[in-house]
Amino acid sequence: MLFQEVAEKVSAETGIRTFASQAERLLASFLHTDDFWVASGWAHVPVPVASALVRRFQEEGYLEINNQDRIVLTEKGRQAVEGLVADQWLSFRCPVCNGRTVDISSVPHWWKQFSEIARERPEPVQEYDQAYVTPETTVARVLFLDERGDLRGRRILVMGAEDDLTGLAIAMTGLPREVLILDIDERLIEFDRRWIEKLGLKHVRAEVFDLRNSFPEEWLGHFDVFITDPPETPLAFKAFIGRGIRALRGPGSVGYFGLTLQDSSLERWQTLQRYLLDEWSTVITDIIQDFNEYVPWPYHGQTRAMRLAPVSQPPSADTIWYRSAWYRIVLLESGKGTNEPFSEKVLKELYLDEVSSTT
Amino acid sequence: MLFQEVAEKVSAETGIRTFASQAERLLASFLHTDDFWVASGWAHVPVPVASALVRRFQEEGYLEINNQDRIVLTEKGRQAVEGLVADQWLSFRCPVCNGRTVDISSVPHWWKQFSEIARERPEPVQEYDQAYVTPETTVARVLFLDERGDLRGRRILVMGAEDDLTGLAIAMTGLPREVLILDIDERLIEFDRRWIEKLGLKHVRAEVFDLRNSFPEEWLGHFDVFITDPPETPLAFKAFIGRGIRALRGPGSVGYFGLTLQDSSLERWQTLQRYLLDEWSTVITDIIQDFNEYVPWPYHGQTRAMRLAPVSQPPSADTIWYRSAWYRIVLLESGKGTNEPFSEKVLKELYLDEVSSTT
């Protein structure tokens, strides 16, 4: 069986467990796109796996890469996947909420104001693993929190990734009891502070903070909700989420974060889910695939993902190819999490390992 | 702090861990509804907890139950929760997909035909824990499978709960390689067979089968996908899902099921999630809250939920109050699951324990 064999070879080659159904899905995606990056995102496989699969399919004559760097199925490839995906690309995904479950058009005035502000945000830098989500994503996050009872009257901690402007958007609602926004990037904190002042927002602070350091005593056990977008290497995930957990008030408090299948594998998700359940005694209440859409970042040409890819062009600047699932967790026990400074080992593997490649 | 105290008392009284945020959310829901059942569903708490919370709030003067069995906040109650929920009831939930992420209006012809067929289905009986989902839910399930690559060309096993007609709907698409529908209720299997014949559906069988018994050899390791709607006591969950896992072909195969927060608690979800990760080495890829909407079942007056409730009227026949989350899991290791017949212990706790009450 073709796909089984290809999947086994790619598993061995990349060290990342790959399944026949994933190989099949990646090949099938070229019925609808000729863009390597878009296909890898749609198939929900890590970039190193997508790269190895495409090379293998090319060798076996299922697809070709033309001189415009486009991927085209051969007749043999087409026959192998015909009928395996819907005729229309992503045809059943809800066109109104884009599969996010919440409808941002229900807050037209706020949404308009926020997207205007977002147009002025600082550009992402590789040094901090930055890549921001679309303004639609940020607004949907805030509405999602509200739906779940995690916004109004809550103490909310936003841990990094403020290039998404999630903290600012939350503060703009005026609904939480308290918002603390932390980011290592001074430009973002300056940006937030300027808007906080301009809009006269209350109960919100924005502070330059390096999350590799320990939190001061007054943040520990203080928050009802944390939000973060952690790196996806296991050690870094553990360090980030562990710190967030330690900042929560106790049982019933909540955490939110994004997790991809493009810098993580299914096996890695299992490892991270075990941390969530066993290490911190949280329970997972929501996983919404493809909730977070990232605007292609300008430094993609310098990433390991680019070096691995079977194509020579980075993703197009105007096409979303990278997405993450939106997780919500609830803490069930006291005294969990950690406030240690990050160890040398964590720092070494903060963003990159065999699965994570896009930073 | 009021809610913390109430939550602790209710935890002690019911034996089910209850959090301040849940107590608050339940009380706040009476800003928008006077219906006990609707509030308990919206607050995502088990019926025994919702019942105990309402009695406690009543004692403390936060709400009253009037002589029409309606729940009304007192001035004191209103003040305690004012501003804690959005002004409009569930205002941000996407009105097109109803928060399910997939849009059923994209398949108008099929959707219309299915909903006509569904109108004739047999009525639910308590003996089999029956309560069917809306036709919208069933169609959304099928589209969700298709979005994830779990429909076309797949071998699909539908394990019980065929009062939802999920197996029939899947077969009607004509897309899977094979569909096997099992249910203990002859009426449902007859119904499916009649339509399978009438519509000339291929590659589908419907068989009367008691899932408490072992599967025949030829079903083991045979399917790409299983779908079920298990009872939520831990032993029964383990027995049902374990059998589904055993029927899967191997790593990369997929399972789907519903899980409520109305017959389960957050703590129970954690237990069940640990089974998923540790017992069977699956990974959770999707959890969509409130995906499955159940039509109120006629025998509700005879359930433990009804005996526990602080009101004397069962849920209104035309208002959805009971929902479940839609889980998707992927199997990562071979040789998992079980094919033992259900033990006496499982059978004794199949549907009811301290948390599960609606059967």
XYZ file of C-alpha atoms in Angstrom:
718
model
C 0.000 0.000 0.000
C 1.588 3.213 -1.272
C 0.770 5.674 1.503
C 1.685 3.278 4.297
C 5.099 2.696 2.752
C 5.767 6.377 2.129
C 4.708 7.219 5.678
C 7.055 4.620 7.135
C 10.013 5.854 5.117
C 9.348 9.461 6.084
C 8.975 8.468 9.763
C 12.388 6.833 9.648
C 13.984 9.710 7.760
C 12.629 12.569 9.902
C 12.331 10.854 13.270
C 8.724 12.114 13.386
C 5.920 9.533 13.422
C 3.961 9.952 10.206
C 0.755 8.143 9.248
C -0.549 6.890 5.918
C -3.587 9.143 6.243
C -1.295 12.183 6.554
C 0.722 11.201 3.488
C -2.508 10.749 1.575
C -3.918 14.069 2.753
C -0.799 15.974 1.769
C -0.768 14.473 -1.700
C -4.516 15.078 -2.067
C -4.111 18.729 -1.151
C -2.279 19.264 -4.457
C -5.596 18.654 -6.183
C -6.454 22.146 -4.924
C -3.234 24.091 -4.503
C 0.184 24.149 -6.129
C 1.697 25.922 -3.123
C 3.896 23.759 -0.873
C 3.314 25.912 2.216
C -0.435 26.060 1.880
C -0.576 22.287 1.381
C 1.574 21.577 4.443
C -0.740 23.714 6.559
C -3.901 22.199 5.221
C -2.597 18.663 5.775
C -1.742 19.457 9.423
C 1.764 18.016 9.241
C 5.054 19.481 10.522
C 7.178 21.228 7.888
C 9.998 18.626 8.049
C 7.420 15.886 7.370
C 5.727 17.806 4.562
C 9.145 18.401 2.987
C 10.192 14.761 3.191
C 6.805 13.585 1.879
C 6.951 15.877 -1.149
C 10.477 14.750 -1.988
C 9.438 11.126 -1.694
C 6.330 11.623 -3.858
C 8.488 13.437 -6.399
C 10.958 10.535 -6.537
C 8.132 8.085 -7.013
C 6.622 10.126 -9.842
C 3.444 11.269 -8.086
C 4.190 14.966 -8.414
C 6.571 17.403 -10.045
C 7.982 20.744 -8.978
C 7.927 23.024 -11.979
C 10.350 25.833 -12.743
C 8.045 28.366 -11.080
C 8.451 26.414 -7.848
C 4.837 25.179 -8.089
C 3.851 21.626 -7.209
C 1.833 19.753 -9.791
C 0.390 16.246 -9.526
C 1.290 13.822 -12.303
C -1.399 11.616 -13.801
C -0.222 8.851 -11.460
C -0.494 11.190 -8.473
C -3.923 12.385 -9.491
C -5.208 8.830 -9.779
C -3.893 7.951 -6.331
C -5.937 10.648 -4.579
C -8.890 11.348 -6.878
C -12.089 11.513 -4.868
C -10.306 11.645 -1.521
C -11.083 15.292 -0.747
C -14.123 17.467 -1.250
C -14.408 19.169 -4.631
C -14.282 22.580 -3.117
C -11.313 23.608 -1.071
C -12.241 23.555 2.636
C -15.794 23.679 1.490
C -17.618 22.993 4.752
C -15.768 25.398 6.989
C -18.223 28.016 8.197
C -17.753 31.130 6.043
C -19.004 33.484 8.755
C -16.840 32.538 11.761
C -14.162 30.822 9.661
C -14.460 27.773 11.918
C -13.754 29.726 15.102
C -17.253 29.208 16.625
C -17.617 32.906 17.540
C -18.831 35.633 15.206
C -16.753 38.801 15.254
C -19.261 40.691 13.113
C -21.432 40.913 16.242
C -19.088 43.634 17.560
C -18.740 45.837 14.466
C -17.665 49.074 16.100
C -14.973 47.609 18.315
C -13.729 45.312 15.576
C -13.293 48.257 13.214
C -11.404 50.332 15.770
C -9.128 47.449 16.709
C -8.233 46.556 13.126
C -7.277 50.178 12.467
C -4.980 50.200 15.486
C -3.514 46.832 14.467
C -2.471 48.251 11.110
C 0.166 50.332 12.888
C 1.750 47.602 14.992
C 5.530 46.989 14.881
C 6.744 44.382 12.389
C 7.736 40.908 13.701
C 11.362 40.044 14.471
C 12.940 36.584 14.388
C 14.876 37.129 17.601
C 11.678 36.805 19.652
C 9.951 34.092 17.581
C 7.426 36.721 16.521
C 4.679 36.118 13.992
C 1.410 37.818 14.644
C -2.095 36.548 14.098
C -4.679 38.327 11.972
C -6.791 40.997 13.716
C -9.813 38.705 13.106
C -8.071 36.047 15.203
C -7.335 38.427 18.067
C -10.910 39.707 18.234
C -12.255 36.147 18.057
C -10.007 35.198 21.003
C -11.544 37.937 23.122
C -15.101 36.917 22.215
C -14.220 33.298 22.937
C -13.025 34.257 26.431
C -16.251 36.145 26.980
C -18.373 33.171 25.839
C -16.619 30.978 28.392
C -16.972 33.459 31.267
C -13.253 34.252 31.275
C -13.343 37.986 30.531
C -15.792 40.006 32.634
C -14.587 40.757 36.127
C -11.502 38.542 35.670
C -7.837 39.152 36.437
C -6.060 38.359 33.173
C -2.358 37.773 32.505
C -1.094 37.983 28.918
C 2.296 36.267 28.728
C 4.210 37.415 25.645
C 3.160 37.230 22.005
C 1.778 40.745 22.390
C 2.555 41.271 18.717
C -0.905 39.658 18.453
C -2.193 42.619 20.517
C -4.370 40.204 22.515
C -3.738 42.096 25.745
C -4.620 45.426 24.166
C -7.806 44.004 22.637
C -8.852 42.539 25.993
C -8.200 45.849 27.718
C -10.183 47.726 25.060
C -13.359 45.877 26.096
C -13.117 47.540 29.506
C -14.616 44.394 31.038
C -11.883 42.616 33.043
C -11.091 43.537 36.634
C -7.389 43.683 35.803
C -5.119 43.056 32.807
C -1.349 42.611 32.992
C 0.448 42.494 29.634
C 4.026 41.195 29.566
C 6.363 41.141 26.594
C 10.117 41.147 26.127
C 9.825 43.518 23.148
C 9.934 47.175 24.211
C 8.395 48.281 20.931
C 5.201 46.359 21.703
C 4.935 47.584 25.279
C 5.451 51.158 24.058
C 2.770 50.616 21.447
C 0.283 49.265 24.009
C 1.046 52.063 26.470
C 0.439 54.694 23.855
C -3.006 53.251 23.071
C -3.844 52.631 26.708
C -3.271 56.316 27.340
C -4.959 57.523 24.162
C -8.077 55.453 24.803
C -8.047 56.107 28.552
C -8.144 52.382 29.356
C -8.389 51.450 33.037
C -7.167 48.476 35.078
C -4.439 47.573 32.595
C -0.648 47.619 32.808
C 1.874 46.771 30.085
C 5.403 45.857 31.204
C 8.617 44.841 29.492
C 9.371 41.417 30.953
C 11.561 38.502 29.902
C 9.522 35.355 30.579
C 12.715 33.371 31.089
C 12.970 35.089 34.481
C 10.967 34.288 37.614
C 7.777 36.221 38.345
C 7.772 38.570 41.341
C 5.886 37.250 44.365
C 2.789 39.420 43.803
C 1.967 37.768 40.469
C 1.973 34.239 41.881
C -1.477 32.790 42.559
C -3.015 36.090 41.501
C -4.751 35.619 38.110
C -8.009 33.998 37.007
C -6.839 33.549 33.412
C -3.528 33.370 31.573
C -3.053 33.587 27.815
C 0.122 32.703 25.949
C 1.425 31.361 22.646
C 4.289 29.115 23.733
C 7.175 27.721 21.690
C 6.385 24.079 20.963
C 9.528 22.240 21.975
C 8.558 20.169 25.055
C 10.973 21.875 27.445
C 9.953 25.359 26.372
C 6.251 24.483 26.469
C 6.729 23.155 29.983
C 8.566 26.271 31.096
C 6.019 28.702 29.646
C 2.832 26.920 30.669
C 4.300 25.972 34.052
C 4.885 29.662 34.761
C 1.359 30.531 33.661
C -0.114 27.854 35.932
C 1.889 29.199 38.879
C 0.352 32.632 38.318
C -3.216 31.263 38.549
C -5.297 31.725 41.692
C -6.177 28.055 42.039
C -8.693 25.357 41.078
C -11.193 26.660 38.528
C -8.716 29.170 37.042
C -8.137 28.991 33.325
C -5.375 29.010 30.697
C -5.460 29.676 26.945
C -2.755 29.039 24.357
C -2.158 28.174 20.711
C -0.593 24.931 19.557
C 0.179 24.037 15.946
C 0.494 20.828 14.013
C 3.075 22.560 11.818
C 5.778 22.945 14.456
C 4.455 19.969 16.436
C 3.532 16.411 15.538
C 0.567 14.386 16.820
C 2.997 12.474 19.014
C 4.274 15.735 20.449
C 0.715 16.889 21.106
C 0.258 13.712 23.120
C 3.356 14.522 25.187
C 2.162 18.090 25.783
C -1.369 16.911 26.655
C 0.139 14.543 29.225
C 1.952 17.481 30.808
C -1.347 19.349 30.963
C -3.137 16.481 32.689
C -0.414 14.985 34.859
C 2.176 17.663 35.544
C -0.294 20.442 36.327
C -3.596 18.633 36.880
C -5.493 20.689 34.354
C -8.308 19.417 32.146
C -8.680 20.370 28.477
C -12.104 21.881 27.745
C -11.641 23.171 24.174
C -9.426 22.492 21.161
C -10.464 24.455 18.065
C -8.267 23.586 15.084
C -7.044 26.420 12.852
C -8.515 29.077 15.136
C -5.355 31.207 15.055
C -4.243 32.387 11.618
C -0.761 33.877 11.360
C 0.201 36.547 8.884
C 3.306 35.299 6.982
C 6.368 36.685 8.739
C 9.104 38.574 6.887
C 12.070 36.485 8.140
C 10.736 33.152 6.840
C 13.569 33.037 4.303
C 16.046 32.619 7.177
C 14.304 29.718 8.973
C 15.134 26.024 9.161
C 11.681 25.393 7.601
C 12.906 27.203 4.489
C 16.135 25.202 4.365
C 14.200 21.923 4.636
C 11.558 22.828 2.073
C 11.532 21.206 -1.378
C 10.738 24.611 -2.900
C 12.964 27.665 -3.033
C 10.336 30.374 -2.508
C 9.109 31.361 0.964
C 5.336 31.525 1.563
C 3.581 34.281 -0.327
C 3.114 37.401 1.814
C -0.627 37.518 1.220
C -1.640 33.891 1.791
C -2.237 32.412 5.248
C -0.491 29.031 5.479
C 0.342 28.768 9.189
C -2.389 28.211 11.784
C -2.696 26.960 15.312
C -5.354 25.315 17.417
C -6.820 27.264 20.322
C -6.643 25.397 23.639
C -8.536 26.179 26.818
C -7.578 24.396 30.043
C -9.000 24.535 33.572
C -6.805 24.016 36.625
C -8.150 21.424 39.101
C -5.542 21.411 41.886
C -3.637 23.953 43.955
C 0.126 24.312 44.192
C 0.957 23.421 40.603
C 3.313 25.033 38.098
C 6.775 26.464 38.549
C 8.473 29.816 38.980
C 12.072 28.753 38.333
C 14.117 30.790 35.857
C 14.498 28.849 32.590
C 17.388 26.379 32.677
C 20.208 26.379 30.125
C 18.659 23.272 28.602
C 15.306 24.984 28.034
C 17.016 27.984 26.505
C 19.017 25.822 24.128
C 15.876 24.146 22.799
C 13.561 27.115 23.120
C 12.322 27.262 19.533
C 13.983 24.589 17.429
C 14.298 20.820 17.441
C 13.563 17.999 14.988
C 9.861 18.908 14.753
C 9.820 22.698 15.265
C 11.324 24.566 12.347
C 9.543 27.813 11.486
C 11.426 30.243 13.760
C -16.371 35.572 49.091
C -19.863 34.348 48.280
C -19.257 32.104 45.273
C -16.215 30.410 46.757
C -18.191 29.509 49.868
C -21.211 28.265 47.952
C -18.981 26.189 45.674
C -17.252 24.564 48.629
C -20.533 23.677 50.300
C -21.928 22.201 47.099
C -18.711 20.229 46.510
C -19.060 18.683 49.951
C -22.760 17.995 49.547
C -22.635 16.408 46.081
C -19.183 14.847 46.137
C -18.512 16.636 42.832
C -15.765 19.290 42.730
C -17.420 22.613 42.034
C -15.657 25.931 41.420
C -16.574 29.490 42.331
C -16.615 30.442 38.653
C -19.231 27.737 37.990
C -21.435 28.906 40.865
C -21.171 32.447 39.551
C -21.954 31.405 35.998
C -25.033 29.462 37.024
C -26.411 32.359 39.037
C -25.579 34.799 36.229
C -27.454 32.657 33.708
C -30.705 33.603 35.478
C -30.177 37.120 34.166
C -31.239 35.618 30.825
C -33.452 32.628 31.515
C -35.896 31.554 34.195
C -35.600 27.902 33.151
C -33.577 25.672 35.489
C -32.661 23.163 32.755
C -31.538 25.755 30.256
C -29.400 27.460 32.911
C -27.746 24.203 33.983
C -26.796 23.493 30.367
C -25.494 26.955 29.681
C -23.390 26.920 32.854
C -21.797 23.589 31.873
C -22.360 21.959 35.265
C -23.701 18.481 36.073
C -27.385 18.363 37.005
C -26.700 17.323 40.636
C -24.428 20.370 41.004
C -26.873 22.750 39.319
C -29.615 21.464 41.617
C -27.567 21.880 44.778
C -26.387 25.336 43.707
C -29.913 26.563 43.062
C -31.141 25.274 46.425
C -28.217 26.962 48.151
C -28.772 30.269 46.334
C -32.447 30.043 47.223
C -31.649 29.547 50.921
C -29.295 32.509 50.872
C -31.904 34.732 49.221
C -30.226 35.169 45.837
C -33.090 33.669 43.860
C -36.658 32.464 44.209
C -38.619 29.692 42.548
C -42.049 31.048 41.753
C -45.299 29.070 41.633
C -44.924 28.541 37.886
C -41.675 26.700 38.614
C -39.659 29.578 37.126
C -36.419 30.800 38.692
C -36.166 34.511 39.359
C -33.192 36.442 40.748
C -33.846 38.595 43.791
C -32.407 42.095 43.953
C -29.534 40.648 45.993
C -28.921 37.980 43.361
C -29.034 40.463 40.535
C -26.468 42.677 42.211
C -24.113 39.754 42.744
C -23.877 38.937 39.026
C -24.707 42.180 37.224
C -22.244 42.756 34.410
C -20.791 39.258 34.580
C -22.290 37.983 31.324
C -22.835 39.530 27.929
C -26.068 41.502 27.513
C -27.321 39.225 24.825
C -27.753 35.555 25.501
C -24.868 33.592 23.924
C -24.334 36.627 21.768
C -21.024 35.764 20.133
C -21.787 32.209 19.070
C -21.714 32.071 15.285
C -25.316 32.218 14.050
C -24.542 30.338 10.838
C -22.765 27.201 12.102
C -24.093 27.538 15.655
C -20.531 27.189 16.937
C -19.930 23.854 15.177
C -17.225 25.217 12.799
C -18.837 23.564 9.736
C -21.664 25.040 7.682
C -24.469 22.616 6.849
C -26.125 25.062 4.471
C -23.334 24.181 2.013
C -25.113 20.856 1.329
C -28.709 22.058 0.885
C -30.096 19.134 -1.083
C -28.707 16.391 1.085
C -29.545 18.254 4.285
C -33.168 18.624 3.202
C -33.530 14.955 2.304
C -31.940 13.810 5.552
C -34.095 16.030 7.743
C -37.224 14.658 6.064
C -36.122 11.097 6.743
C -35.207 12.004 10.331
C -38.760 13.175 10.976
C -39.921 9.553 10.798
C -37.378 8.015 13.157
C -38.514 5.884 16.130
C -39.001 7.708 19.436
C -36.290 7.329 22.149
C -36.631 4.784 24.960
C -35.073 5.008 28.419
C -34.027 1.353 28.434
C -31.210 2.089 25.962
C -30.182 5.535 27.251
C -31.605 6.998 24.061
C -31.856 10.710 23.348
C -31.262 11.759 19.809
C -29.449 14.815 18.501
C -31.012 17.340 16.140
C -30.726 16.575 12.400
C -28.514 19.699 12.143
C -26.090 18.031 14.561
C -25.986 14.776 12.609
C -25.307 16.506 9.298
C -22.633 18.693 10.917
C -20.929 15.546 12.256
C -20.667 14.131 8.751
C -19.250 17.371 7.332
C -16.812 17.537 10.223
C -15.556 14.028 9.397
C -15.142 15.071 5.776
C -13.185 18.218 6.731
C -10.756 16.062 8.722
C -10.285 13.467 5.982
C -12.225 10.825 7.906
C -15.071 10.133 5.465
C -14.007 9.546 1.854
C -12.621 6.100 1.169
C -12.704 5.216 4.883
C -14.003 2.137 6.695
C -16.347 3.535 9.336
C -17.856 1.831 12.391
C -20.869 3.431 14.079
C -21.216 1.966 17.576
C -24.735 2.496 18.904
C -26.639 5.750 19.348
C -28.099 5.181 15.886
C -31.187 7.045 17.049
C -28.988 9.985 15.934
C -29.009 8.374 12.448
C -25.300 9.206 12.126
C -24.597 5.917 10.349
C -27.427 6.451 7.883
C -26.315 10.028 7.182
C -22.738 8.871 6.561
C -23.955 6.141 4.222
C -26.164 8.619 2.341
C -23.062 10.543 1.218
C -21.929 7.459 -0.720
C -18.329 8.424 0.048
C -16.901 5.904 2.545
C -15.405 2.610 1.449
C -17.477 0.766 4.041
C -19.959 1.589 6.808
C -20.999 -0.786 9.587
C -23.856 0.436 11.785
C -24.457 -1.374 15.090
C -27.306 -0.795 17.495
C -29.083 -2.851 20.122
C -32.460 -1.407 19.102
C -34.131 -3.447 16.348
C -36.418 -0.559 15.462
C -33.442 1.589 14.465
C -31.736 -1.128 12.458
C -35.020 -1.825 10.652
C -35.395 1.877 9.959
C -31.872 2.150 8.546
C -32.299 -0.988 6.429
C -35.497 0.312 4.928
C -33.770 3.533 3.843
C -30.614 1.780 2.706
C -32.783 -0.280 0.367
C -35.012 2.590 -0.712
C -32.065 4.853 -1.549
C -29.996 2.013 -3.005
C -27.048 2.759 -0.705
C -23.907 0.683 -1.240
C -21.119 -0.508 1.072
C -23.249 -0.221 4.187
C -24.598 -2.788 6.624
C -26.835 -2.244 9.651
C -26.868 -4.952 12.324
C -28.599 -5.488 15.640
C -25.738 -5.819 18.107
C -25.427 -5.506 21.874
C -22.188 -3.610 22.505
C -21.833 -5.325 25.876
C -20.751 -8.423 23.908
C -17.376 -9.049 22.276
C -16.882 -8.165 18.608
C -16.370 -11.021 16.142
C -12.793 -11.466 14.963
C -13.348 -9.829 11.547
C -14.212 -6.457 13.064
C -11.013 -6.224 15.113
C -8.303 -4.012 13.638
C -10.526 -3.406 10.622
C -11.817 0.207 10.744
C -10.258 3.598 10.003
C -12.833 5.482 12.076
C -15.221 4.711 14.917
C -18.057 6.933 16.119
C -19.949 6.501 19.363
C -21.804 8.389 22.075
C -20.745 6.571 25.237
C -22.325 6.611 28.687
C -20.184 8.840 30.901
C -19.550 6.754 33.976
C -15.806 5.949 33.908
C -16.219 2.187 33.670
C -18.760 2.394 30.875
C -16.716 4.985 28.998
C -13.713 2.702 29.259
C -15.655 -0.302 28.021
C -17.197 1.510 25.032
C -14.152 3.444 23.865
C -11.860 0.491 24.559
C -13.926 -1.638 22.183
C -13.888 1.100 19.546
C -10.107 1.375 19.789
C -9.765 -2.402 19.384
C -11.746 -2.189 16.136
C -9.332 0.389 14.647
C -6.732 -0.617 12.073
C -3.824 0.943 13.925
C -1.792 4.127 14.396
C -3.347 7.056 12.527
C -6.887 5.655 12.857
C -9.485 7.915 14.396
C -12.317 7.964 16.945
C -15.204 10.387 17.469
C -17.562 10.680 20.424
C -19.677 13.099 22.424
C -18.987 13.999 26.044
C -21.122 16.298 28.170
C -20.478 18.525 31.134
C -24.048 17.820 32.256
C -23.577 14.135 33.062
C -19.853 14.608 33.696
C -17.826 17.026 35.805
C -14.537 18.714 34.879
C -12.795 16.295 37.204
C -14.392 13.374 35.394
C -13.313 14.809 32.043
C -9.777 14.772 33.382
C -10.110 11.095 34.319
C -11.523 10.240 30.887
C -8.834 12.287 29.112
C -6.192 10.355 31.039
C -7.703 7.091 29.777
C -7.526 8.467 26.239
C -3.853 9.398 26.557
C -2.500 6.659 28.806
C -4.752 3.620 28.492
C -5.045 3.713 24.688
C -2.251 6.048 23.589
C -4.516 8.316 21.610
C -4.105 12.072 21.227
C -7.016 14.532 21.340
C -7.146 16.703 18.217
C -10.523 18.439 18.619
C -12.952 19.344 21.401
C -15.860 21.493 20.194
C -18.138 22.451 23.090
C -21.912 22.259 22.562
C -21.511 20.712 19.113
C -24.142 18.035 19.773
C -27.617 19.305 20.641
C -30.077 16.758 22.003
C -33.806 16.950 21.488
C -35.473 16.708 24.940
C -36.355 13.063 25.538
C -39.849 11.956 26.573
C -38.812 9.904 29.624
C -37.042 12.780 31.402
C -39.769 12.783 34.073
C -38.519 9.358 35.217
C -34.821 10.201 35.579
C -32.664 10.805 38.621
C -31.963 14.284 37.195
C -35.667 15.045 37.612
C -35.731 13.757 41.193
C -32.714 15.906 42.098
C -33.982 19.066 40.424
C -35.237 22.012 42.477
C -38.132 22.431 40.023
C -41.016 20.055 39.429
C -41.368 20.464 35.653
C -39.216 18.510 33.181
C -37.458 20.442 30.399
C -39.802 21.952 27.846
C -40.185 19.724 24.784
C -39.214 22.465 22.364
C -36.134 23.944 24.050
C -32.661 22.422 23.735
C -31.016 22.297 27.171
C -28.692 19.282 26.871
C -25.569 19.420 24.730
C -22.300 17.585 24.415
C -18.818 18.386 23.194
C -17.554 16.654 20.068
C -14.229 14.863 20.556
C -11.878 13.608 17.873
C -8.961 11.377 18.849
C -6.150 9.795 16.827
C -4.621 6.461 17.806
C -0.799 6.474 18.029
C 0.053 2.885 18.994
C -0.914 -0.613 17.925
C -2.422 -3.304 20.111
C -4.573 -1.052 22.281
C -8.197 -1.375 23.420
C -10.140 -4.358 24.624
C -12.650 -6.885 23.316
C -13.798 -8.375 26.637
C -17.529 -8.648 27.269
C -18.614 -5.978 29.771
C -18.091 -7.057 33.379
C -20.881 -7.084 35.975
C -19.308 -3.997 37.502
C -19.486 -2.049 34.253
C -23.083 -3.088 33.732
C -24.055 -1.984 37.216
C -22.647 1.500 36.647
C -23.444 1.770 32.968
C -25.459 4.985 33.043
C -25.808 6.274 36.577
C -23.516 7.323 39.400
C -23.077 10.443 41.541
C -22.384 12.672 38.528
C -24.435 11.067 35.721
C -28.148 11.500 36.237
C -30.107 12.131 33.038
C -30.865 8.528 31.980
